[in-house]
PDB file of C-alpha atoms in Angstrom:
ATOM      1  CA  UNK A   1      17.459  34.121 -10.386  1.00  0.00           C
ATOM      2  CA  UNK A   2      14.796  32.695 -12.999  1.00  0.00           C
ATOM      3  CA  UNK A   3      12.159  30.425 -12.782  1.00  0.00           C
ATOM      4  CA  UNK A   4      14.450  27.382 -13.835  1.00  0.00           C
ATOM      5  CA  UNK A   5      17.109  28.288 -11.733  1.00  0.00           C
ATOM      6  CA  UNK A   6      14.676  27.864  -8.622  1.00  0.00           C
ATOM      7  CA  UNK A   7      12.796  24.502  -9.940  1.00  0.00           C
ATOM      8  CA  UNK A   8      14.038  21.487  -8.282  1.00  0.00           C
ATOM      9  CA  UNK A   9      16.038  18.868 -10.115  1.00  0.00           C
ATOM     10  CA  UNK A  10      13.774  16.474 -12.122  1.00  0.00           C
ATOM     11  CA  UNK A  11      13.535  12.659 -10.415  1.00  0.00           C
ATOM     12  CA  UNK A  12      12.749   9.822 -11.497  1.00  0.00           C
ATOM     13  CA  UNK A  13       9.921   7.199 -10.747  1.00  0.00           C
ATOM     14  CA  UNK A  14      12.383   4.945  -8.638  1.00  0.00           C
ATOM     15  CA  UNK A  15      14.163   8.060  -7.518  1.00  0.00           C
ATOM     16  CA  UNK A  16      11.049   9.307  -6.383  1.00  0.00           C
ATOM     17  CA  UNK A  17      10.577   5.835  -4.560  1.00  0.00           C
ATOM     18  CA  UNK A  18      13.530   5.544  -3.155  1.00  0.00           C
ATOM     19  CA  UNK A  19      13.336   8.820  -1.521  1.00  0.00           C
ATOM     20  CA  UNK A  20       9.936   8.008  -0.084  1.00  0.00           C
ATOM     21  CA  UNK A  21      10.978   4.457   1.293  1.00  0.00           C
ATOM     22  CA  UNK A  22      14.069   6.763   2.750  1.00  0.00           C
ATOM     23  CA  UNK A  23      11.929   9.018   4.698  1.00  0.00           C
ATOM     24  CA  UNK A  24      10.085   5.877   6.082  1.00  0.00           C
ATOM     25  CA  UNK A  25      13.090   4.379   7.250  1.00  0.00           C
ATOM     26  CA  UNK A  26      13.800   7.415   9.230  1.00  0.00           C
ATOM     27  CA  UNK A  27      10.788   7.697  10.178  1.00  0.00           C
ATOM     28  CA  UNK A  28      10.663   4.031  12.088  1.00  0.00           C
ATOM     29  CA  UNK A  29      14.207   4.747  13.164  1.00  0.00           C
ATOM     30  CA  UNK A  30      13.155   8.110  15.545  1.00  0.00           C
ATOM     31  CA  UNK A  31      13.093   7.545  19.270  1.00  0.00           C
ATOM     32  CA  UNK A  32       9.327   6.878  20.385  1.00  0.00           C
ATOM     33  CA  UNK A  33       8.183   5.761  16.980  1.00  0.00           C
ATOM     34  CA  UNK A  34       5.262   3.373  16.980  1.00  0.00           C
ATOM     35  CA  UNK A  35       6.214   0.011  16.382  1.00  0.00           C
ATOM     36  CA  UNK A  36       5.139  -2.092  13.626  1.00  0.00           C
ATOM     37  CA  UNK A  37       1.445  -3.182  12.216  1.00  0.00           C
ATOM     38  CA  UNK A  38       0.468  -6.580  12.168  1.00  0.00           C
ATOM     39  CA  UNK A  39      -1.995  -7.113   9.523  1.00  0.00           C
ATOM     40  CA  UNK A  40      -2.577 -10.608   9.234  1.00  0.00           C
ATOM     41  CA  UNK A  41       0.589 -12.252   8.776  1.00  0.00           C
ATOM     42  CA  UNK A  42       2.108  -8.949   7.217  1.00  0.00           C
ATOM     43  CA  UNK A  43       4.414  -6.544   8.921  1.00  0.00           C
ATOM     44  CA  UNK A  44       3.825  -3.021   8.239  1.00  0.00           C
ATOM     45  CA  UNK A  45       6.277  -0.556   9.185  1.00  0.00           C
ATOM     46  CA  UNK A  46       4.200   2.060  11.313  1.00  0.00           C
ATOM     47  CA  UNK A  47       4.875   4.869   9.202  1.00  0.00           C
ATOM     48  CA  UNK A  48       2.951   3.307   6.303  1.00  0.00           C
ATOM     49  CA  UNK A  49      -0.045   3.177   7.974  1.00  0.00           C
ATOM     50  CA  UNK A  50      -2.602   6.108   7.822  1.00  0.00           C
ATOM     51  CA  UNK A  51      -4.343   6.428  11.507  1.00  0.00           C
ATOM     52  CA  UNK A  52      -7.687   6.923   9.870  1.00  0.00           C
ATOM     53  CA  UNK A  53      -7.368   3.182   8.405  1.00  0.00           C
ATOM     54  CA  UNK A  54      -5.453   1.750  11.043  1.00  0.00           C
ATOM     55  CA  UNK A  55      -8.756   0.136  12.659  1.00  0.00           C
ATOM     56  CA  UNK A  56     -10.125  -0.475   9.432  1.00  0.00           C
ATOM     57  CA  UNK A  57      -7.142  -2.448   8.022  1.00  0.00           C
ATOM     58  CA  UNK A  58      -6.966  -4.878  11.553  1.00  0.00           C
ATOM     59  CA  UNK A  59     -10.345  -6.212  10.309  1.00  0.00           C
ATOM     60  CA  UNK A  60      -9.663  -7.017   6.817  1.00  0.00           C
ATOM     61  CA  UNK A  61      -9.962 -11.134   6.425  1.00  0.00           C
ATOM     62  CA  UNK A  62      -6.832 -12.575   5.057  1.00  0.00           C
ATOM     63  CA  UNK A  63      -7.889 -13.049   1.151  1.00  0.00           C
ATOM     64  CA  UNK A  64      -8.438  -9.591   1.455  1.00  0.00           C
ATOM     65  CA  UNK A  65      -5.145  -8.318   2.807  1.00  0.00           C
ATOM     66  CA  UNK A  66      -3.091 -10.928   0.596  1.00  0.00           C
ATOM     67  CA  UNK A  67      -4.844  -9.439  -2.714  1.00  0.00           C
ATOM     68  CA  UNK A  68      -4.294  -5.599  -1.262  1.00  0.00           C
ATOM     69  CA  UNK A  69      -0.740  -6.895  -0.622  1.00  0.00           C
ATOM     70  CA  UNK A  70      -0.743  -7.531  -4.724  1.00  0.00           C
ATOM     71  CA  UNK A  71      -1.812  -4.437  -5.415  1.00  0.00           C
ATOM     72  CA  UNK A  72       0.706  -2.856  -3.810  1.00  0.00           C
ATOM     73  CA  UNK A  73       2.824  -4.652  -5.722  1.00  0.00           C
ATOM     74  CA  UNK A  74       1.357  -3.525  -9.060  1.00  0.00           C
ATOM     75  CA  UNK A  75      -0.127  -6.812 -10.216  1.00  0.00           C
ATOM     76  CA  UNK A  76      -3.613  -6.314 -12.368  1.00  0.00           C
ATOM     77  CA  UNK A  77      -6.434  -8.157 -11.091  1.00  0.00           C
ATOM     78  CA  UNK A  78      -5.761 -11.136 -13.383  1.00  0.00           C
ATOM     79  CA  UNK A  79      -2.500 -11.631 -12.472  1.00  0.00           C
ATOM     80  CA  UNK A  80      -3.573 -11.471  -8.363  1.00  0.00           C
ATOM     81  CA  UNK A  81      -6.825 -14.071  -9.699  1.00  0.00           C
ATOM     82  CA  UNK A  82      -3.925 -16.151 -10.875  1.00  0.00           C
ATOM     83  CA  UNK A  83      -1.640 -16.311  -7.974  1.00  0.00           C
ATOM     84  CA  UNK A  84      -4.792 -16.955  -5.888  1.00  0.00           C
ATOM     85  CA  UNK A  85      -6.248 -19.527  -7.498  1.00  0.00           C
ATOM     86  CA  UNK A  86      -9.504 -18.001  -8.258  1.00  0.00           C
ATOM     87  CA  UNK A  87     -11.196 -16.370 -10.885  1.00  0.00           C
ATOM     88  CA  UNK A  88     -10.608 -12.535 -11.748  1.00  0.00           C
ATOM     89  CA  UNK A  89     -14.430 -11.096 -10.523  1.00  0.00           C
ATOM     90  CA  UNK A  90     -13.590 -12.418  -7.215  1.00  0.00           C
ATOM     91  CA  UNK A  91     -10.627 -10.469  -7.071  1.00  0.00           C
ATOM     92  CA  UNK A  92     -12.697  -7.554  -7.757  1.00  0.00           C
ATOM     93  CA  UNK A  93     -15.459  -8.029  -5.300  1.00  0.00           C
ATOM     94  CA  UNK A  94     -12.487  -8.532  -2.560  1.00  0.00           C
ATOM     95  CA  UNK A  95     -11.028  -5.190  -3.131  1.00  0.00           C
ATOM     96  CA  UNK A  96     -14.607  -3.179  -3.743  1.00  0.00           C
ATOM     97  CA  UNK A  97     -15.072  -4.858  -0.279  1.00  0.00           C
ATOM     98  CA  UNK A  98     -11.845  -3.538   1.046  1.00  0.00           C
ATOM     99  CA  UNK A  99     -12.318  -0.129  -0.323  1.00  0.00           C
ATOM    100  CA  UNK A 100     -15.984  -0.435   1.521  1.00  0.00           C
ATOM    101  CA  UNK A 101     -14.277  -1.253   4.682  1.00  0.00           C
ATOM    102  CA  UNK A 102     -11.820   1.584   4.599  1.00  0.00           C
ATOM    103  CA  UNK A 103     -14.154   3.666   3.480  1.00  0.00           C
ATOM    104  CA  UNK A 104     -11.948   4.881   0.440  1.00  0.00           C
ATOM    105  CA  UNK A 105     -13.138   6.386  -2.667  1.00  0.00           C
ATOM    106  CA  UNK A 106     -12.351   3.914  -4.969  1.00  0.00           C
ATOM    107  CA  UNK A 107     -10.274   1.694  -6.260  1.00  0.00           C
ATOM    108  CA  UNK A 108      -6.976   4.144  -7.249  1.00  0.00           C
ATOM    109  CA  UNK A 109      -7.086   5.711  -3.586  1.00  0.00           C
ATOM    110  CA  UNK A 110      -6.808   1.653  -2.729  1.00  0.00           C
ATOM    111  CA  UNK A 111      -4.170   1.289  -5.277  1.00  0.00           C
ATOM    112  CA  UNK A 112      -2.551   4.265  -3.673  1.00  0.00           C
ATOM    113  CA  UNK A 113      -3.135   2.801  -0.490  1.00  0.00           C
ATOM    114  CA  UNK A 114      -1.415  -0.692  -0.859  1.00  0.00           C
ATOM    115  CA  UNK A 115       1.176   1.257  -2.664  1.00  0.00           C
ATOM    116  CA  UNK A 116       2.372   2.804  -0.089  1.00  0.00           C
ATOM    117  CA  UNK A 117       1.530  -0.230   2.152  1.00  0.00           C
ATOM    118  CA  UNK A 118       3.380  -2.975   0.871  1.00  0.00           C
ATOM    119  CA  UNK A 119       5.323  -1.343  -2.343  1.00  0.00           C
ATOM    120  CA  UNK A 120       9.803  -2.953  -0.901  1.00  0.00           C
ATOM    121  CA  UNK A 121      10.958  -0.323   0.561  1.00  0.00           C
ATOM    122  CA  UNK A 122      14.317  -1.877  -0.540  1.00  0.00           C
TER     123      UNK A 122
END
């Protein structure tokens, strides 16, 4: 057996994606498993939410949690400015305050975060 013989089949981004919102599903699904977040008016499957920012993310304000939930939807900071209504350095003060408050180490490991927060699973 060579080395290519044991490598595992290339996927692809949305492949990739797909698999991960799979294992969340199943996740959610197991007897026992903690029910959902409520952040703000957001629903979080439990399985998407680290316990080391669990506490963290309860206390975010709303304007906060809306412009994490665009993030995790890939939008840049001028397109979340212009869904909010406001202008593109507040954007960026309310996610440097969000990675404050979660105590992240900047702004990809928030990216990463609200990725995997509020990315459809579907």
């Amino acid at each position: 057996m060579t080395a290519a013989d044991a490598a595992p089949p290339f996927l692809s981004e949305d492949e990739r994606v797909a698999a991960i919102a799979e294992l969340l599903r199943r996740a959610d699904a197991l007897p026992g498993a903690p029910a959902p977040v409520t952040l703000g008016e957001h629903i979080v499957e439990a399985a998407r939410v680290p316990k080391r920012h669990r506490e963290a993310l309860l206390r975010l304000t709303p304007t906060e949690l809306t412009c994490v939930r665009f993030l995790g939807w890939g939008r840049s900071n001028g397109d979340i400015a212009t869904l909010m209504l406001m202008s593109e350095n507040t954007v960026r003060v309310h996610l440097s305050n969000v990675t404050k408050k979660l105590e992240l180490d900047g702004m990809r490991e928030l990216a990463a975060l609200a990725g995997l927060l509020f990315y459809p699973a579907d």
